[in-house]
């Protein structure tokens, strides 16, 4: 079940189905309900509340059924933006969402967003149109189906989709409903693609379409695994490394810290699962992280690191060998493929389990006489700065982050999303969160435009304010300000405007190259926002920042804060510029 790896000790029990309940998804009467309508009813029963996409003639019957349903029908400007928005809406609401797209480029435009959904652990169902059987192979306009089209093979499960099918006949809705119901029960996300020929969308749905599903529990750690974890962790100092996969187990993580005295570090996506202002928190790892983490590990010299919900990839670790403890990792995850992948040579005890269930079992067995190991630290990172405002010159990114912390993080409950590039490096490094669910970043897949468009979906998904920290390059590449205006979404864009792809520029310089091809023409994003019906304010000096952010947070509807940032303050990307051209030996 797992990849062989030096030092890897598998202690895994596979998921075992337990038939405990039966659910009926759809009750359709033959002749009165079409396939499109029955599928929409199925999505409603699955918990879908929002569908994002761009309509086209070939998908019109399904879209018409959507528009008549209780699902919010959200027509965006671009399919990639719609898919990114659906991804962030799913993660913000902890519910499944849907994406709709027409044939040909409609489908292919959505693919990057669907890849982001898979990488981020979202639950998203893509419904696209395909060419009807009688028209296939005849050079139909935008011909698309399972074995032909611009990207063949999109209707089979694999690296992109957990489940995919071209629905060739109405009777296949039985299987579709079952597979979707099974999929949305996964704790690690689920991405599906249903391809609907035009001729099938309007066909009559099967009579009395009911799906009986035996529910299951997520994988559980064996008693032997818990016993071995206790032998490794309960009698010697260890450090906990929390990632995004542990976000639902925050209270259990805190209880384990209290019982054990362990220090805590987190991946960029794990910010806030354990309070970053707690004295036992030592910092963030990976891109935009803190070098102090490695200093603390050298000082404390833990025997083991308990890894909860991070896959320790480059974005989360930079593959730093200084993060590998002498005794190796105790790695807990629901996906067995992650064990030993990032650090193949590190001794690893692998436990396939849902993290909350694992922690409950571990705490129940924790020895009552175990003394919390509270290491004394001679130093602690002071990476959070609140520098005085300069009266002249462009805004320093670190100063911008200090004001975002004060106005947005500390004084509101808004969700903050950091776009790939220098934006997320500064946010990962400078912002501090005390609870999970407030911060979203994608340091591994890292699609530009994901947060510039995803902020609209995040605001819709949570039913409140969402703020995106984005670069001007990403904002020019893809944004959905117009869609936010159409649906009056409380989305805020804080744009780090430096007329440059600055992550690339600074990366080239760090690698010893003379930067080239990174400059872009200066853009007035406030004018662009107002042109499509939004509002905004331009910030050119640091003393203007606080008032601008306060205005943005008080304004209903979409708002742009266009910040002219200093171009030469180097973003804290850590080892990224060296690992890019060859990973260190790990």
XYZ file of C-alpha atoms in Angstrom, residues 39-584:
546
model
C -28.196 15.335 -11.760
C -28.939 18.769 -10.305
C -31.153 17.117 -7.684
C -28.299 14.743 -6.935
C -25.902 17.670 -6.430
C -28.397 19.324 -4.100
C -28.652 16.172 -2.004
C -24.864 15.991 -1.831
C -24.816 19.418 -0.195
C -23.816 21.564 -3.179
C -25.000 25.122 -2.622
C -23.042 26.941 -5.334
C -22.135 26.230 -8.954
C -19.559 28.317 -10.826
C -18.907 28.410 -14.544
C -19.487 29.858 -17.996
C -22.523 28.813 -20.000
C -22.346 27.611 -23.595
C -24.811 26.143 -26.039
C -23.774 22.522 -25.432
C -24.181 22.756 -21.646
C -27.295 24.969 -21.740
C -29.821 22.239 -20.735
C -27.848 21.468 -17.575
C -27.369 25.167 -16.816
C -31.089 25.791 -17.252
C -31.817 23.070 -14.694
C -29.235 24.611 -12.351
C -30.734 28.074 -12.688
C -34.176 26.738 -11.691
C -32.822 24.922 -8.640
C -31.922 26.109 -5.148
C -28.222 25.991 -6.051
C -26.730 29.452 -6.594
C -25.996 29.707 -10.319
C -22.872 31.888 -10.606
C -21.880 32.849 -14.130
C -18.234 33.930 -14.224
C -16.054 35.556 -16.882
C -13.644 32.644 -17.349
C -13.800 28.940 -16.574
C -10.427 28.950 -14.802
C -11.644 31.722 -12.518
C -14.851 29.796 -11.905
C -12.927 26.627 -10.998
C -10.581 28.512 -8.663
C -13.599 30.177 -7.033
C -15.303 26.804 -6.612
C -12.143 25.416 -5.008
C -11.911 28.206 -2.460
C -15.671 28.178 -1.827
C -15.472 24.466 -1.026
C -12.571 24.945 1.370
C -14.120 28.016 3.020
C -17.496 26.334 3.570
C -16.303 22.734 4.042
C -18.964 21.715 1.493
C -18.887 20.358 -2.066
C -19.225 22.822 -4.923
C -19.852 22.440 -8.654
C -18.286 23.820 -11.834
C -19.983 23.862 -15.243
C -18.321 24.252 -18.642
C -19.170 23.733 -22.269
C -17.305 21.683 -24.886
C -13.796 22.318 -26.228
C -12.054 25.330 -24.695
C -14.789 25.668 -22.104
C -13.638 22.376 -20.605
C -9.911 22.905 -21.105
C -10.059 26.391 -19.579
C -11.333 24.842 -16.351
C -8.565 22.262 -16.028
C -5.989 24.338 -14.151
C -8.588 25.234 -11.566
C -9.582 21.592 -11.236
C -5.916 20.636 -10.778
C -5.783 23.221 -7.976
C -8.893 21.652 -6.407
C -7.202 18.231 -6.431
C -3.950 19.605 -4.999
C -5.701 21.613 -2.280
C -8.037 18.869 -1.064
C -11.263 20.585 -2.140
C -14.492 18.755 -3.009
C -15.577 19.876 -6.478
C -17.709 18.263 -9.184
C -17.079 19.462 -12.743
C -19.976 18.967 -15.172
C -19.050 19.581 -18.790
C -20.744 19.105 -22.133
C -19.611 16.610 -24.742
C -20.473 15.936 -28.338
C -23.476 13.651 -28.914
C -22.642 10.167 -30.283
C -24.276 10.712 -33.682
C -22.045 13.754 -34.331
C -18.700 12.340 -33.204
C -15.940 11.976 -35.765
C -17.695 14.324 -38.205
C -15.625 17.431 -37.381
C -18.250 18.838 -35.069
C -17.486 22.307 -33.779
C -15.449 22.016 -30.554
C -15.778 18.239 -30.723
C -15.219 16.828 -27.252
C -15.767 13.361 -25.827
C -13.950 10.661 -23.943
C -11.643 9.504 -26.716
C -11.265 12.695 -28.737
C -11.012 16.398 -28.331
C -8.284 18.875 -27.476
C -7.138 16.817 -24.457
C -8.176 13.148 -24.773
C -8.512 11.063 -21.649
C -10.271 13.646 -19.487
C -13.168 11.325 -18.799
C -11.196 8.714 -16.886
C -10.045 8.698 -13.292
C -6.368 9.411 -12.692
C -4.031 12.132 -11.506
C -6.562 14.910 -12.123
C -9.931 13.355 -11.235
C -10.729 10.859 -8.516
C -13.771 9.855 -10.579
C -14.699 10.667 -14.169
C -17.297 9.376 -16.599
C -18.975 10.238 -19.864
C -22.662 9.613 -19.188
C -23.757 7.886 -22.381
C -27.146 6.698 -21.136
C -29.620 7.852 -18.493
C -29.349 4.536 -16.657
C -25.776 5.405 -15.690
C -27.102 7.986 -13.234
C -27.407 5.164 -10.684
C -23.641 4.667 -10.748
C -22.964 8.414 -10.899
C -25.034 9.089 -7.796
C -23.337 6.317 -5.864
C -19.807 7.377 -6.839
C -20.464 11.011 -6.011
C -21.966 10.122 -2.647
C -18.944 7.975 -1.823
C -16.556 10.676 -3.008
C -17.902 13.609 -1.029
C -17.472 11.548 2.140
C -13.694 11.571 1.768
C -11.842 13.606 4.391
C -8.997 14.472 2.002
C -11.052 16.009 -0.829
C -12.684 14.715 -3.967
C -12.579 15.993 -7.557
C -14.951 14.494 -10.146
C -15.759 15.121 -13.803
C -19.042 14.211 -15.462
C -19.179 14.669 -19.216
C -22.759 15.013 -20.541
C -23.518 14.633 -24.238
C -26.052 17.197 -25.379
C -28.459 14.453 -26.398
C -28.318 12.852 -22.943
C -28.912 16.042 -20.936
C -32.515 16.276 -22.092
C -33.279 12.537 -21.978
C -35.715 11.131 -19.421
C -34.138 10.147 -16.111
C -34.591 6.598 -14.796
C -37.713 5.789 -12.833
C -37.345 5.909 -9.019
C -33.637 6.672 -9.095
C -32.509 5.690 -5.611
C -29.042 4.993 -4.355
C -28.344 2.876 -1.305
C -24.971 3.661 0.219
C -23.193 1.834 3.010
C -21.270 4.560 4.842
C -17.778 4.013 6.221
C -15.395 5.331 8.822
C -12.008 6.830 7.867
C -8.903 4.689 8.487
C -7.989 4.137 12.126
C -4.582 3.548 13.677
C -4.125 0.056 15.066
C -3.494 -0.559 18.754
C 0.022 -1.645 17.800
C 0.615 1.678 16.047
C -0.589 3.657 19.077
C 1.622 1.588 21.387
C 4.673 2.210 19.212
C 3.877 5.947 19.024
C 3.758 6.075 22.827
C 7.147 4.365 23.079
C 8.622 6.949 20.717
C 6.915 10.097 21.997
C 5.830 9.797 25.632
C 9.260 9.500 27.262
C 11.446 11.887 25.276
C 11.104 15.413 23.868
C 9.452 15.717 20.479
C 8.171 18.474 18.204
C 4.791 18.543 16.462
C 4.682 19.635 12.813
C 1.114 20.571 11.883
C -0.191 21.011 8.357
C -3.473 21.748 6.649
C -4.723 18.201 7.087
C -4.876 18.759 10.870
C -7.181 21.778 10.639
C -10.198 19.905 12.024
C -8.217 18.596 15.006
C -7.070 21.894 16.516
C -8.383 21.194 20.054
C -6.773 17.758 20.097
C -3.435 19.185 18.949
C -3.592 21.757 21.766
C -4.429 19.041 24.308
C -1.467 16.961 23.193
C 0.815 19.994 23.537
C -0.491 20.602 27.063
C -0.044 16.942 28.047
C 3.361 16.450 26.445
C 5.020 19.872 26.551
C 5.912 19.521 22.870
C 6.882 22.532 20.810
C 4.951 23.210 17.593
C 5.894 24.303 14.105
C 3.577 24.517 11.115
C 3.555 24.430 7.348
C 2.326 27.559 5.505
C -1.115 25.988 5.026
C -1.185 25.012 8.700
C -0.967 28.564 10.054
C -3.409 29.126 12.904
C -4.076 25.478 13.763
C -1.894 26.168 16.795
C -1.758 29.808 17.886
C 1.256 31.537 16.393
C 1.378 33.784 19.460
C 1.717 30.880 21.895
C 5.245 30.750 23.403
C 5.427 27.062 22.453
C 5.090 27.915 18.761
C 8.503 28.121 17.106
C 7.624 29.192 13.568
C 6.559 28.403 10.017
C 8.472 26.010 7.763
C 8.956 26.124 3.999
C 8.378 29.014 1.611
C 8.239 32.283 3.503
C 9.018 30.408 6.695
C 11.354 31.201 9.541
C 14.998 30.200 9.797
C 14.514 30.256 13.561
C 12.652 26.932 13.311
C 15.839 25.137 12.353
C 17.789 26.953 15.090
C 15.284 25.756 17.687
C 15.434 22.167 16.426
C 19.205 22.221 16.705
C 18.966 23.590 20.244
C 16.215 21.274 21.487
C 17.478 18.235 19.547
C 14.177 16.270 19.669
C 14.344 12.560 19.037
C 11.225 12.620 16.860
C 8.904 14.960 14.990
C 5.202 14.064 14.965
C 3.942 15.095 11.522
C 0.194 15.765 11.370
C -1.402 16.596 8.041
C 1.515 17.965 6.033
C 3.159 16.109 3.186
C 6.450 17.933 3.818
C 6.908 18.840 0.145
C 9.118 21.663 -1.062
C 6.524 24.333 -0.290
C 6.252 23.118 3.300
C 9.856 22.148 4.038
C 12.244 23.267 1.270
C 13.494 19.706 1.859
C 15.700 21.029 4.636
C 17.692 18.242 6.292
C 17.762 20.380 9.446
C 14.071 19.527 9.935
C 14.828 15.791 10.185
C 15.212 14.704 13.838
C 17.714 12.096 14.981
C 15.058 9.414 15.477
C 13.026 10.317 12.406
C 9.379 11.155 11.766
C 6.133 9.758 13.108
C 3.954 10.650 10.122
C 0.141 10.507 10.297
C -1.972 10.981 7.166
C -4.985 9.481 5.423
C -3.030 9.083 2.163
C -0.463 6.276 2.275
C 1.316 7.573 -0.820
C 2.803 10.513 1.109
C 4.859 8.435 3.523
C 8.561 8.699 2.771
C 7.976 10.757 -0.385
C 9.518 14.110 0.612
C 12.275 12.612 2.783
C 12.915 9.132 1.369
C 16.026 8.548 3.496
C 14.566 9.655 6.839
C 13.434 6.949 9.280
C 9.643 7.166 9.207
C 6.969 5.455 11.235
C 3.931 5.662 8.948
C 0.411 5.670 10.363
C -2.515 5.816 7.951
C -5.306 7.384 9.963
C -7.636 10.339 10.130
C -5.747 12.766 12.351
C -8.541 13.482 14.819
C -9.150 9.779 15.395
C -5.428 9.167 15.810
C -5.036 11.952 18.371
C -8.049 10.789 20.377
C -6.591 7.289 20.551
C -3.113 8.586 21.428
C -4.417 10.874 24.182
C -6.594 8.115 25.640
C -3.487 5.940 26.007
C -1.088 8.722 27.091
C 0.637 7.710 30.360
C -0.680 9.562 33.392
C 2.825 9.705 34.874
C 4.467 11.147 31.756
C 6.145 14.421 32.653
C 5.658 17.202 30.103
C 9.004 17.981 28.539
C 9.237 21.754 28.493
C 12.548 22.662 26.876
C 14.043 26.008 27.769
C 14.787 28.101 24.724
C 17.580 30.605 24.854
C 16.074 32.541 21.990
C 12.863 32.788 20.008
C 12.291 34.192 16.559
C 11.088 37.777 16.383
C 9.998 37.774 12.783
C 6.948 39.935 13.363
C 7.888 43.582 13.079
C 5.861 46.761 13.215
C 8.296 49.256 11.687
C 7.620 52.959 11.782
C 6.072 54.428 8.660
C 8.383 56.182 6.258
C 7.087 59.497 4.954
C 8.646 59.137 1.511
C 9.124 56.305 -0.941
C 6.978 53.357 -1.935
C 5.394 51.032 0.624
C 7.681 48.364 2.044
C 5.991 44.926 1.896
C 6.807 44.235 5.544
C 5.018 47.448 6.562
C 2.023 46.471 4.426
C 1.847 43.119 6.204
C 2.005 44.830 9.617
C -1.045 46.932 8.697
C -2.884 43.906 7.274
C -2.220 42.175 10.582
C -3.580 45.111 12.588
C -6.622 45.982 10.469
C -7.657 42.716 8.821
C -6.343 39.822 10.927
C -6.712 41.285 14.424
C -9.849 43.408 13.974
C -12.043 41.221 11.775
C -12.980 37.623 11.124
C -12.228 37.920 7.408
C -10.626 35.056 5.539
C -7.206 35.994 4.121
C -5.906 34.402 0.908
C -2.305 34.912 -0.244
C -1.527 34.637 -3.952
C 1.464 32.694 -5.246
C 4.621 34.779 -5.536
C 6.146 37.329 -3.225
C 2.663 37.955 -1.821
C 2.488 34.584 -0.136
C 6.146 34.727 0.950
C 5.500 37.939 2.879
C 2.164 36.695 4.240
C 3.564 33.316 5.343
C 6.441 35.066 7.070
C 4.770 38.061 8.699
C 1.118 37.355 9.431
C 0.120 35.583 12.636
C -3.088 33.620 13.184
C -4.553 32.237 16.379
C -7.236 29.973 14.929
C -7.564 27.707 11.875
C -9.661 28.563 8.851
C -8.536 32.194 8.558
C -5.692 31.757 6.064
C -5.416 30.134 2.638
C -2.269 29.736 0.603
C -1.094 27.306 -2.061
C 2.692 26.929 -1.712
C 2.851 23.642 -3.633
C 0.587 23.865 -6.708
C 0.836 27.655 -6.705
C -1.290 28.681 -9.695
C -1.176 32.398 -10.416
C -4.698 33.783 -10.326
C -5.976 31.161 -7.890
C -6.456 33.615 -5.042
C -7.200 36.626 -7.270
C -10.292 34.744 -8.437
C -10.669 32.367 -5.495
C -11.333 35.278 -3.138
C -14.754 35.664 -4.794
C -15.609 32.014 -4.147
C -14.210 32.175 -0.602
C -16.417 35.171 0.250
C -19.456 33.420 -1.235
C -18.637 30.130 0.470
C -18.279 31.601 3.937
C -20.959 34.264 3.503
C -18.649 37.024 4.695
C -15.592 39.105 3.971
C -12.566 37.629 2.208
C -9.328 39.466 1.463
C -6.786 38.460 -1.186
C -3.142 39.553 -1.049
C -2.077 39.429 -4.696
C 0.649 40.673 -6.996
C -0.068 42.879 -9.978
C 1.079 40.103 -12.323
C -1.487 37.661 -10.957
C -4.198 40.319 -10.975
C -3.546 41.034 -14.652
C -3.443 37.352 -15.478
C -6.843 36.437 -14.065
C -9.341 38.118 -11.775
C -13.090 38.039 -11.342
C -13.795 41.599 -10.150
C -16.623 41.820 -12.679
C -18.211 38.647 -11.280
C -17.869 40.039 -7.754
C -19.694 43.171 -8.908
C -22.464 41.120 -10.510
C -23.149 39.204 -7.281
C -22.129 42.024 -4.887
C -19.546 39.835 -3.174
C -17.642 41.245 -0.187
C -14.229 40.543 -1.693
C -11.181 42.769 -1.188
C -8.042 42.713 -3.307
C -4.871 44.143 -1.715
C -2.523 44.414 -4.669
C 1.265 44.512 -4.279
C 1.842 46.696 -7.330
C 5.492 46.886 -8.377
C 5.170 46.708 -12.201
C 7.186 43.498 -12.125
C 6.988 39.755 -11.803
C 9.094 40.310 -8.727
C 9.365 36.741 -7.478
C 10.896 35.818 -10.833
C 13.064 38.953 -10.885
C 14.455 38.405 -7.401
C 14.815 34.679 -8.014
C 16.913 35.240 -11.114
C 19.153 37.622 -9.211
C 19.517 35.190 -6.309
C 20.513 32.472 -8.795
C 23.248 34.710 -10.214
C 21.471 35.755 -13.396
C 20.821 39.208 -14.711
C 16.990 39.447 -14.559
C 15.182 39.643 -17.893
C 11.584 39.713 -19.109
C 10.077 40.453 -15.694
C 8.915 44.060 -16.113
C 5.257 44.817 -16.892
C 3.660 48.218 -17.641
C 2.424 50.094 -14.562
C -1.310 49.531 -14.042
C -3.934 51.633 -12.282
C -6.103 48.932 -10.726
C -8.488 51.398 -9.115
C -9.436 52.732 -12.536
C -9.907 49.175 -13.814
C -12.058 48.281 -10.818
C -14.271 51.320 -11.253
C -14.610 50.572 -14.949
C -16.443 47.339 -14.112
C -18.470 48.756 -11.220
C -16.278 48.135 -8.163
C -14.511 50.716 -6.006
C -11.005 51.153 -4.681
C -8.257 53.378 -3.376
C -4.649 53.906 -4.402
C -1.907 53.851 -1.738
C 1.482 55.365 -2.581
C 2.887 56.097 0.890
C 2.984 54.101 4.087
C 0.981 56.563 6.236
C -1.983 56.047 3.865
C -2.178 52.314 4.439
C -4.304 52.021 7.562
C -7.089 54.301 6.401
C -7.209 52.551 3.017
C -7.514 49.096 4.606
C -10.132 50.314 7.066
C -12.175 51.731 4.191
C -11.914 48.427 2.339
C -13.082 46.459 5.361
C -16.029 48.789 5.964
C -17.189 48.824 2.326
C -19.859 46.403 1.196
C -19.209 44.780 -2.145
C -15.948 44.386 -4.066
C -13.076 46.758 -3.275
C -9.510 47.132 -4.537
C -6.581 48.510 -2.495
C -3.860 49.256 -5.044
C -0.558 49.550 -3.141
C 2.603 50.842 -4.781
C 5.211 48.635 -3.120
C 8.986 48.965 -2.998
C 10.534 46.631 -5.550
C 13.911 45.979 -3.938
C 12.969 44.555 -0.527
C 13.794 40.878 -1.025
C 10.966 38.482 -0.159
C 11.716 35.860 2.529
C 11.546 32.799 0.295
C 14.220 30.865 2.151
C 15.776 28.026 0.150
C 13.364 28.222 -2.800
C 15.923 29.750 -5.147
C 18.424 26.973 -4.432
C 16.059 23.994 -4.313
C 14.641 25.082 -7.685
C 17.882 24.126 -9.416
C 18.641 20.993 -7.450
C 17.335 19.730 -4.139
C 19.823 19.366 -1.297
